[in-house]
PDB file of C-alpha atoms and ligand atoms in Angstrom:
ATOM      1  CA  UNK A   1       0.000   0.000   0.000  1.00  0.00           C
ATOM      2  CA  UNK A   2       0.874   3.757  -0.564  1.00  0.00           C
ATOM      3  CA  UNK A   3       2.104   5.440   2.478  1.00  0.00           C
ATOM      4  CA  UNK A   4       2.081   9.173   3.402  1.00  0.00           C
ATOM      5  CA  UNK A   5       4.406  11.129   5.353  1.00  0.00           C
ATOM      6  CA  UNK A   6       2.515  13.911   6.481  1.00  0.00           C
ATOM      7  CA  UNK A   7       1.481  16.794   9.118  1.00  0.00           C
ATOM      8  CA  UNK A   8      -1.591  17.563  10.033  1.00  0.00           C
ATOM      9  CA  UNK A   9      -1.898  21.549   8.422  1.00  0.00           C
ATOM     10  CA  UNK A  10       0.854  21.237   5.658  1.00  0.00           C
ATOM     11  CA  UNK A  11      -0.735  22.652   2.829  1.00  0.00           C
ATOM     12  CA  UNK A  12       1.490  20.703   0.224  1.00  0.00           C
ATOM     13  CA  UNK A  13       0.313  17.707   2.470  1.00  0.00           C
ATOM     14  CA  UNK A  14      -3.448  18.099   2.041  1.00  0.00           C
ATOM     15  CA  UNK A  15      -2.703  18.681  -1.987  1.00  0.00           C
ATOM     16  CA  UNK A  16      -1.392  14.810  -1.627  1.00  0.00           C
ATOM     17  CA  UNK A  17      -4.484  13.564   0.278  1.00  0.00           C
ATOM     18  CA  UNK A  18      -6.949  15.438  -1.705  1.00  0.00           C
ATOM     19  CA  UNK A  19      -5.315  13.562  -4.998  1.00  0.00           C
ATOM     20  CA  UNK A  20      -5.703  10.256  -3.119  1.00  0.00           C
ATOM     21  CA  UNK A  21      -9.091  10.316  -1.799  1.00  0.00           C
ATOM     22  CA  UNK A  22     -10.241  11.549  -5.719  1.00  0.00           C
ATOM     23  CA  UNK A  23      -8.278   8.920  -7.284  1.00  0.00           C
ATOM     24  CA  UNK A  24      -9.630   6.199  -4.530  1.00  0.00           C
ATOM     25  CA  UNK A  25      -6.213   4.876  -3.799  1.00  0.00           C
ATOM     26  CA  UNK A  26      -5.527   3.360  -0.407  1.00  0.00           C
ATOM     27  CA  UNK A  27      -2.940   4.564   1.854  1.00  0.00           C
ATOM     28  CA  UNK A  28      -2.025   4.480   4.928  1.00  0.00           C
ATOM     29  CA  UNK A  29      -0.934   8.384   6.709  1.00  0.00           C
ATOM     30  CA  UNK A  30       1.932   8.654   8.991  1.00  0.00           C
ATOM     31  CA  UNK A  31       2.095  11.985  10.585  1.00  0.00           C
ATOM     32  CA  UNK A  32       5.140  13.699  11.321  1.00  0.00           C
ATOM     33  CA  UNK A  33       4.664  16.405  14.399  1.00  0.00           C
ATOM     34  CA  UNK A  34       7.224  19.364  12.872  1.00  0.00           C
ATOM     35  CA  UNK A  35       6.793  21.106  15.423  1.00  0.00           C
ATOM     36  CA  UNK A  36       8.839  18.150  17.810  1.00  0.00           C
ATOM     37  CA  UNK A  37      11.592  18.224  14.471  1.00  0.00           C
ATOM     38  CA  UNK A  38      10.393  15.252  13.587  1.00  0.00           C
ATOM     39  CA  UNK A  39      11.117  15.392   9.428  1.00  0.00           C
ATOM     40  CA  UNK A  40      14.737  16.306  10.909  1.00  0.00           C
ATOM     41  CA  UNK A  41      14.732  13.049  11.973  1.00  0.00           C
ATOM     42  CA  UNK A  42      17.720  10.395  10.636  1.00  0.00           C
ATOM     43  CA  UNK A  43      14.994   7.694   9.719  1.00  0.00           C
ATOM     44  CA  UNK A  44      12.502  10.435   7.871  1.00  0.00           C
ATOM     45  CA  UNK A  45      15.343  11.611   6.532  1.00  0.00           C
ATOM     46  CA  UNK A  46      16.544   8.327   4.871  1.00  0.00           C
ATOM     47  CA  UNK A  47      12.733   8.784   3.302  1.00  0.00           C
ATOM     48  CA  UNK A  48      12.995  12.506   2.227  1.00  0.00           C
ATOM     49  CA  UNK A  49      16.191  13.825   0.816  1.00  0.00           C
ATOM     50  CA  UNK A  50      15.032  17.320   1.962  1.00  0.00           C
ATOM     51  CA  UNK A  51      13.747  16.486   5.433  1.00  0.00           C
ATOM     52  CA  UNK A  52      10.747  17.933   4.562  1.00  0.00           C
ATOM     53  CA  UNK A  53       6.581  16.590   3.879  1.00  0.00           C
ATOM     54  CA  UNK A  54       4.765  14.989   2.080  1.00  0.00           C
ATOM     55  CA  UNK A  55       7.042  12.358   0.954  1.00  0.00           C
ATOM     56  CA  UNK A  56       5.250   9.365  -0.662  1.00  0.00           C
ATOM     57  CA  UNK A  57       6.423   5.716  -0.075  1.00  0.00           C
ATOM     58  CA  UNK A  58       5.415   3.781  -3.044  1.00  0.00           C
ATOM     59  CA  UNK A  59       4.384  -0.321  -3.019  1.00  0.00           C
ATOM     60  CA  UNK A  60       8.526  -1.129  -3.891  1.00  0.00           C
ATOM     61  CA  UNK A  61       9.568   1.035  -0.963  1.00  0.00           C
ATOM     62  CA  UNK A  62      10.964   4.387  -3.218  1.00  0.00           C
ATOM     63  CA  UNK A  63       9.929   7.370  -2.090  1.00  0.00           C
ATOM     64  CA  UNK A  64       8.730  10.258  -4.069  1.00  0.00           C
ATOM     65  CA  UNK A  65       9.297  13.922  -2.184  1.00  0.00           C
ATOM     66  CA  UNK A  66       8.319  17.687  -3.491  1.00  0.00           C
ATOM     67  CA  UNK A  67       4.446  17.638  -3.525  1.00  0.00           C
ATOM     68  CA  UNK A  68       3.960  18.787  -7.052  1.00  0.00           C
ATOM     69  CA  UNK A  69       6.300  15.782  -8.176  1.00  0.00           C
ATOM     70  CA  UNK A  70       3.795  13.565  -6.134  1.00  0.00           C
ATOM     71  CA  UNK A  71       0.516  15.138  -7.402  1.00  0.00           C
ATOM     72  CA  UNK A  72       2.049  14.173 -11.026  1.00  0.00           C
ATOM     73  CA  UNK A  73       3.085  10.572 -10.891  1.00  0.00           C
ATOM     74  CA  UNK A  74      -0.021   9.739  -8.979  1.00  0.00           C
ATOM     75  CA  UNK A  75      -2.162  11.580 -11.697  1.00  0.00           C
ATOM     76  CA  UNK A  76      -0.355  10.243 -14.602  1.00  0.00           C
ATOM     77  CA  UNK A  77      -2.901   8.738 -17.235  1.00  0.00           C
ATOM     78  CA  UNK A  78      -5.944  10.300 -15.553  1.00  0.00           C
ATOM     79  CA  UNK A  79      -8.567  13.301 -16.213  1.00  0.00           C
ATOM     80  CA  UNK A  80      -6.266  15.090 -14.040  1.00  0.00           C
ATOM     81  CA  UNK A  81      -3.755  15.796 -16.191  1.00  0.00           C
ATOM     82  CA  UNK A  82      -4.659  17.528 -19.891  1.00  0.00           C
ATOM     83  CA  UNK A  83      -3.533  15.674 -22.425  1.00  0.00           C
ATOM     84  CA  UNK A  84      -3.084  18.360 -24.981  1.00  0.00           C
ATOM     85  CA  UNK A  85       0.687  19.383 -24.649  1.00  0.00           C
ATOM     86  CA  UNK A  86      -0.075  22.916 -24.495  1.00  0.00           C
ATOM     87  CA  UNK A  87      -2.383  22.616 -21.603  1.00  0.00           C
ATOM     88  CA  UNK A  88      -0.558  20.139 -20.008  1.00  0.00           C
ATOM     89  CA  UNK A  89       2.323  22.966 -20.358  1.00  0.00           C
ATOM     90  CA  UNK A  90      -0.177  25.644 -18.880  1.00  0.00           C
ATOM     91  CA  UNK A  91      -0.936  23.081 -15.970  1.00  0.00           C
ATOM     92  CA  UNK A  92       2.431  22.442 -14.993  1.00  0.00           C
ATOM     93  CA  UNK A  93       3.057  26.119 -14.971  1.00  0.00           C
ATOM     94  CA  UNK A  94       0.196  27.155 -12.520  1.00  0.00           C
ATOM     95  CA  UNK A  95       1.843  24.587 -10.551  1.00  0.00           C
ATOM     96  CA  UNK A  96       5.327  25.897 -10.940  1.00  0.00           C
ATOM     97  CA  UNK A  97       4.024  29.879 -10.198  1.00  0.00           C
ATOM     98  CA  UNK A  98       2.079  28.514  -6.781  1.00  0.00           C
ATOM     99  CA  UNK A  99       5.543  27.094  -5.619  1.00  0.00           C
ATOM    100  CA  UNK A 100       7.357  29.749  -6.593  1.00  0.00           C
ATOM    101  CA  UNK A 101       5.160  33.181  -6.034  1.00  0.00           C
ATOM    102  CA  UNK A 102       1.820  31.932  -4.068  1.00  0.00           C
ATOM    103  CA  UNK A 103       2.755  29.730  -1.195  1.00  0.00           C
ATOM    104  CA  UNK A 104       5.429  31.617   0.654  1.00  0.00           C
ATOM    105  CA  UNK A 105       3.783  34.784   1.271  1.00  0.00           C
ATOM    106  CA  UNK A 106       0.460  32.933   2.187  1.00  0.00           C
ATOM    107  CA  UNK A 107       2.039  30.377   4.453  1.00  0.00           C
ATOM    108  CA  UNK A 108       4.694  32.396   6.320  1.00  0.00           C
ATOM    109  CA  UNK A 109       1.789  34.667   7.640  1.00  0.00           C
ATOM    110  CA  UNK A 110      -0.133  31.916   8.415  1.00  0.00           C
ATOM    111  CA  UNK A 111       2.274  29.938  10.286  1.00  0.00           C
ATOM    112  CA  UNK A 112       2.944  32.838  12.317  1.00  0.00           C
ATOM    113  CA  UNK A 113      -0.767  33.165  13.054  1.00  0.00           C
ATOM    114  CA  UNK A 114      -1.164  29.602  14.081  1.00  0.00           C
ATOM    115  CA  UNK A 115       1.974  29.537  16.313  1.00  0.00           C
ATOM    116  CA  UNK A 116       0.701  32.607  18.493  1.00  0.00           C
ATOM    117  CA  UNK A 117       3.662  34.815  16.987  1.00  0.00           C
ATOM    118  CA  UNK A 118       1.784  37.410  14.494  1.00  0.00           C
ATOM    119  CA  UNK A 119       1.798  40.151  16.910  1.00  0.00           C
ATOM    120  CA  UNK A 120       5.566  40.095  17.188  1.00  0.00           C
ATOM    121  CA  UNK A 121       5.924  39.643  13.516  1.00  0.00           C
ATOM    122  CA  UNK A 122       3.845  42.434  12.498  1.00  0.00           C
ATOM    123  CA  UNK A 123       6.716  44.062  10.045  1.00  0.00           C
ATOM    124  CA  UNK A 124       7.351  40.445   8.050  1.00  0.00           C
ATOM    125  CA  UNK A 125       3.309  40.131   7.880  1.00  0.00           C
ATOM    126  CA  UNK A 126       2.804  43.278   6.162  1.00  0.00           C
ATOM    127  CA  UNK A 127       5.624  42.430   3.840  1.00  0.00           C
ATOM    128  CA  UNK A 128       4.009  39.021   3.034  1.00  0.00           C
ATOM    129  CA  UNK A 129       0.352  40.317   2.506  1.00  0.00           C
ATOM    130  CA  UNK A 130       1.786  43.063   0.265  1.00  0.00           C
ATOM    131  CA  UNK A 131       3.197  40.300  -1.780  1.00  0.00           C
ATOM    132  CA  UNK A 132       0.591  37.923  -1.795  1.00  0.00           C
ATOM    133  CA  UNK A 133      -2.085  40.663  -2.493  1.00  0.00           C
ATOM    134  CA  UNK A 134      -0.099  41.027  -5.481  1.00  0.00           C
ATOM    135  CA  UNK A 135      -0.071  37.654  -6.586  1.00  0.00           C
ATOM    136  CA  UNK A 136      -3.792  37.313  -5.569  1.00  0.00           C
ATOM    137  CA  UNK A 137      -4.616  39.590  -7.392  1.00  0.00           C
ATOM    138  CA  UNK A 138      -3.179  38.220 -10.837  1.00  0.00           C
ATOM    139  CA  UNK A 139      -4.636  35.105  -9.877  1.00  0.00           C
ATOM    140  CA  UNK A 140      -7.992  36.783  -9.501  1.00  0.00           C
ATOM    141  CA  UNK A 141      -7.857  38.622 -13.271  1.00  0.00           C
ATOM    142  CA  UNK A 142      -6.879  34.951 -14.371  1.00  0.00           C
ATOM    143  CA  UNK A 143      -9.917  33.028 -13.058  1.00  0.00           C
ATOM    144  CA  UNK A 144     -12.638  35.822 -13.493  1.00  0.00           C
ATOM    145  CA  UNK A 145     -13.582  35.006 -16.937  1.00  0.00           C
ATOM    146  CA  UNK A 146     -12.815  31.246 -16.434  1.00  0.00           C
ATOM    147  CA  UNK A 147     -14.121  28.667 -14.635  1.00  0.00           C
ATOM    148  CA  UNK A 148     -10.667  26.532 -14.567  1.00  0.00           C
ATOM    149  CA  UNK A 149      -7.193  27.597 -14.771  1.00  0.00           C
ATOM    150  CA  UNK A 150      -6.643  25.691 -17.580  1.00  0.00           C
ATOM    151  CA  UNK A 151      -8.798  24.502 -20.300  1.00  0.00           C
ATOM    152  CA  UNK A 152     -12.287  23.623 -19.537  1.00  0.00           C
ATOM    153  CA  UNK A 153     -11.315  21.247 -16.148  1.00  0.00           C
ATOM    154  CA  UNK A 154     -10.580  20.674 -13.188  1.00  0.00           C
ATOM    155  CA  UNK A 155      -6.901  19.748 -13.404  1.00  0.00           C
ATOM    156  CA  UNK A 156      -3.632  19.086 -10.858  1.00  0.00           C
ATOM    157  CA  UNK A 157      -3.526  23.010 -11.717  1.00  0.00           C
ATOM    158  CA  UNK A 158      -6.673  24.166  -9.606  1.00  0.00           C
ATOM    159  CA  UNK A 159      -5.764  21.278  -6.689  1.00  0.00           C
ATOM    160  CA  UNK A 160      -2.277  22.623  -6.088  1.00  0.00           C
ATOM    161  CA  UNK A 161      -3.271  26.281  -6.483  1.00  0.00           C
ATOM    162  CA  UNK A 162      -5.913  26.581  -4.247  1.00  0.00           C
ATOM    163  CA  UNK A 163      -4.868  24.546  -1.112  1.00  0.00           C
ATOM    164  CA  UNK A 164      -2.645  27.558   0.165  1.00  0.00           C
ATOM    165  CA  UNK A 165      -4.825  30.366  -1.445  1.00  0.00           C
ATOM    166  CA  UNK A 166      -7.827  28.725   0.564  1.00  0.00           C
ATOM    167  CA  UNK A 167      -5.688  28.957   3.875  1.00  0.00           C
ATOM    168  CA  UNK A 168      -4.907  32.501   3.351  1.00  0.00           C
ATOM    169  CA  UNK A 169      -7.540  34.097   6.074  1.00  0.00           C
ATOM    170  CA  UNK A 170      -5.839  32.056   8.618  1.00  0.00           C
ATOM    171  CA  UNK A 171      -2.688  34.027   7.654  1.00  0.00           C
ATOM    172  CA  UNK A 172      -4.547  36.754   7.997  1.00  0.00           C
ATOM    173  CA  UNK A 173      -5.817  37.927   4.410  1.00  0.00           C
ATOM    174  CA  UNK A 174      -8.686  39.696   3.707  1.00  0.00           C
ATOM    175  CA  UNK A 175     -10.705  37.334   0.765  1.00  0.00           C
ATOM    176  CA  UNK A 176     -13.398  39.840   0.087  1.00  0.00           C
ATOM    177  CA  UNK A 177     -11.060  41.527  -2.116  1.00  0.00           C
ATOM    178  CA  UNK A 178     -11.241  38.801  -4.245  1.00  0.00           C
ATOM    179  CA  UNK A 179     -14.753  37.540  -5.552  1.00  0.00           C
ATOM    180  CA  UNK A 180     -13.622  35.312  -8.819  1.00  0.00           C
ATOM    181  CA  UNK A 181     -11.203  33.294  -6.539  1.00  0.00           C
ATOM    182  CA  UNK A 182     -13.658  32.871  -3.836  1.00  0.00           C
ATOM    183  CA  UNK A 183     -16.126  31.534  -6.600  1.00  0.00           C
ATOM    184  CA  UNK A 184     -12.938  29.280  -8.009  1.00  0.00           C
ATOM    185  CA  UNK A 185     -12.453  28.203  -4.454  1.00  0.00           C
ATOM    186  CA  UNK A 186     -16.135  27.275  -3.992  1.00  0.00           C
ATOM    187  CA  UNK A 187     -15.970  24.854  -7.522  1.00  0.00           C
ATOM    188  CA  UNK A 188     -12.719  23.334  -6.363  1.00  0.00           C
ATOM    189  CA  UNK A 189     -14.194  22.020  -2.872  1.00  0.00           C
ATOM    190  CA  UNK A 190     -17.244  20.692  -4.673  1.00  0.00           C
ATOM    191  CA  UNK A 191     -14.945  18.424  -6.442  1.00  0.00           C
ATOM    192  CA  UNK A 192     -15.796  14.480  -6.107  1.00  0.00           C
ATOM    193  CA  UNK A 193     -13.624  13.108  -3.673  1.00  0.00           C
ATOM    194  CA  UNK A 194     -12.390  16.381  -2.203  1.00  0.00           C
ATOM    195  CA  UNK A 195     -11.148  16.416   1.464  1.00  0.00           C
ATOM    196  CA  UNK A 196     -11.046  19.239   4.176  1.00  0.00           C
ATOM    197  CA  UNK A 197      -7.695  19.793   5.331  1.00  0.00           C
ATOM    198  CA  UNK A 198      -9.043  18.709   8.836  1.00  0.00           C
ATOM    199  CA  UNK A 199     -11.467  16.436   9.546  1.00  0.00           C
ATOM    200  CA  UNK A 200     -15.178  18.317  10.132  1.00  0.00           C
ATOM    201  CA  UNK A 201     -13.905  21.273   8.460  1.00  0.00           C
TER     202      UNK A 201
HETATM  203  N1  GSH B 301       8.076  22.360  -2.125  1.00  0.00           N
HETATM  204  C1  GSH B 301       7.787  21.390  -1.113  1.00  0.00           C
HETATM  205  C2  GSH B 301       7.615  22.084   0.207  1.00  0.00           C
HETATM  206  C3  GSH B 301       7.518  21.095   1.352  1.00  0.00           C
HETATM  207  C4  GSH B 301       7.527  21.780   2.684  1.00  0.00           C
HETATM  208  O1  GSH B 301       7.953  22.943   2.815  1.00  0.00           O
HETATM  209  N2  GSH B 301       7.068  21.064   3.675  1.00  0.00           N
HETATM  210  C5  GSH B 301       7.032  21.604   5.023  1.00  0.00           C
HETATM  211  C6  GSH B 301       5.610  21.500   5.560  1.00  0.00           C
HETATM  212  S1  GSH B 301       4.478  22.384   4.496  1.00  0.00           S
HETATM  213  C7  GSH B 301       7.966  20.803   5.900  1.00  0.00           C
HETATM  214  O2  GSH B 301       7.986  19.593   5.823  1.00  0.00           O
HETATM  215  N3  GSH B 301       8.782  21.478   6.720  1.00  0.00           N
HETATM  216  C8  GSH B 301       9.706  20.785   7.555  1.00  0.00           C
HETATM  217  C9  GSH B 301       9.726  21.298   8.964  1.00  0.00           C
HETATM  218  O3  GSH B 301       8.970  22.228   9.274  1.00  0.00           O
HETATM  219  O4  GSH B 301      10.501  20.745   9.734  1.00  0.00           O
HETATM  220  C10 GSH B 301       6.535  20.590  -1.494  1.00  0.00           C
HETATM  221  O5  GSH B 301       5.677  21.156  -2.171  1.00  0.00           O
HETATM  222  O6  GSH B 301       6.428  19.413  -1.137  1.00  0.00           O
END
């Protein structure tokens, strides 16, 4: 069976198990407290070069790290993925911009937040949200006339995208601003097989 390494509010984590429970494959979830510095642990590390989740162990005992890379292999073959080159292109490159320009300033703030540390990080807050209102914003001129990122699906692009834009209020973002992403958000979660990010969310 497929095992997870995972934490429990890891966005790049819940990508992984949304993937899972819409593809219907088993697996069984082992998760890492980071908080305790458990992924800096030698045996996780043996698992994940990077010391980092999610890190998938497949059935021959490899293991696959970086989420995106996960989201991929798993999807291979399916509706997930486009297969028209060009969209498959556009795909990979929503996924390559939410790595690169979305998640940081979304999660920083929101880590802060949730580790009772945003009033003494007020300064490196404000920088993030002025970022990430930037990005959000470009993501919300993107989406308004569409329904999907890409093409006329739901593809590996909207899953990775919107884990960590849908987690910005708990880093402190204010969504009204953005109507068209709220709207994307709203289509994403009514996804078959979608999964909160906790249980009874
Ligand atoms: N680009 C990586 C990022 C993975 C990552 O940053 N994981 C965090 C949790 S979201 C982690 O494991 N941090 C290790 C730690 O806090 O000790 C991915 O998408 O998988």
């Amino acid at each position: 069976m497929l095992r997870l390494y995972d934490s429990r509010y890891s966005g790049n984590c819940w990508k992984v198990r949304i993937l899972l429970s819409q593809l219907e494959l088993p697996f069984e979830r082992v998760t890492l407290d980071l908080a305790k510095g458990e992924a800096a642990e030698p045996a996780f590390r043996q698992k994940s070069r990077f010391a980092r989740v999610p890190a998938l162990e497949l059935q021959d005992g490899r293991t696959l790290v970086e989420s995106g890379a996960i989201l991929l292999y798993l999807a291979e073959g399916t509706r997930f993925i486009p297969e028209d080159p060009f969209l498959r292109a556009e795909m990979l490159g929503w996924m390559f911009f939410e790595q690169a320009d979305i998640q940081k300033p979304i999660a920083v703030p929101r880590v802060y937040h949730l580790r009772g540390m945003a009033a003494a990080m007020t300064d490196d807050i404000a920088r993030c949200h002025k970022e990430g209102n930037a990005v959000l914003e470009k993501l919300e001129q993107w989406i308004a006339p569409r329904t999907w990122l890409v093409g006329e699906g739901y593809t590996l692009a909207d899953l990775a995208a919107s884990c960590y834009v849908s987690l910005a209020p708990q880093g402190g973002y204010d969504m009204a601003r953005y109507p068209a992403i709220r709207a994307w958000l709203g289509r994403v979660a009514a996804q078959p097989g979608w999964v909160p990010l906790l249980p009874g969310e």
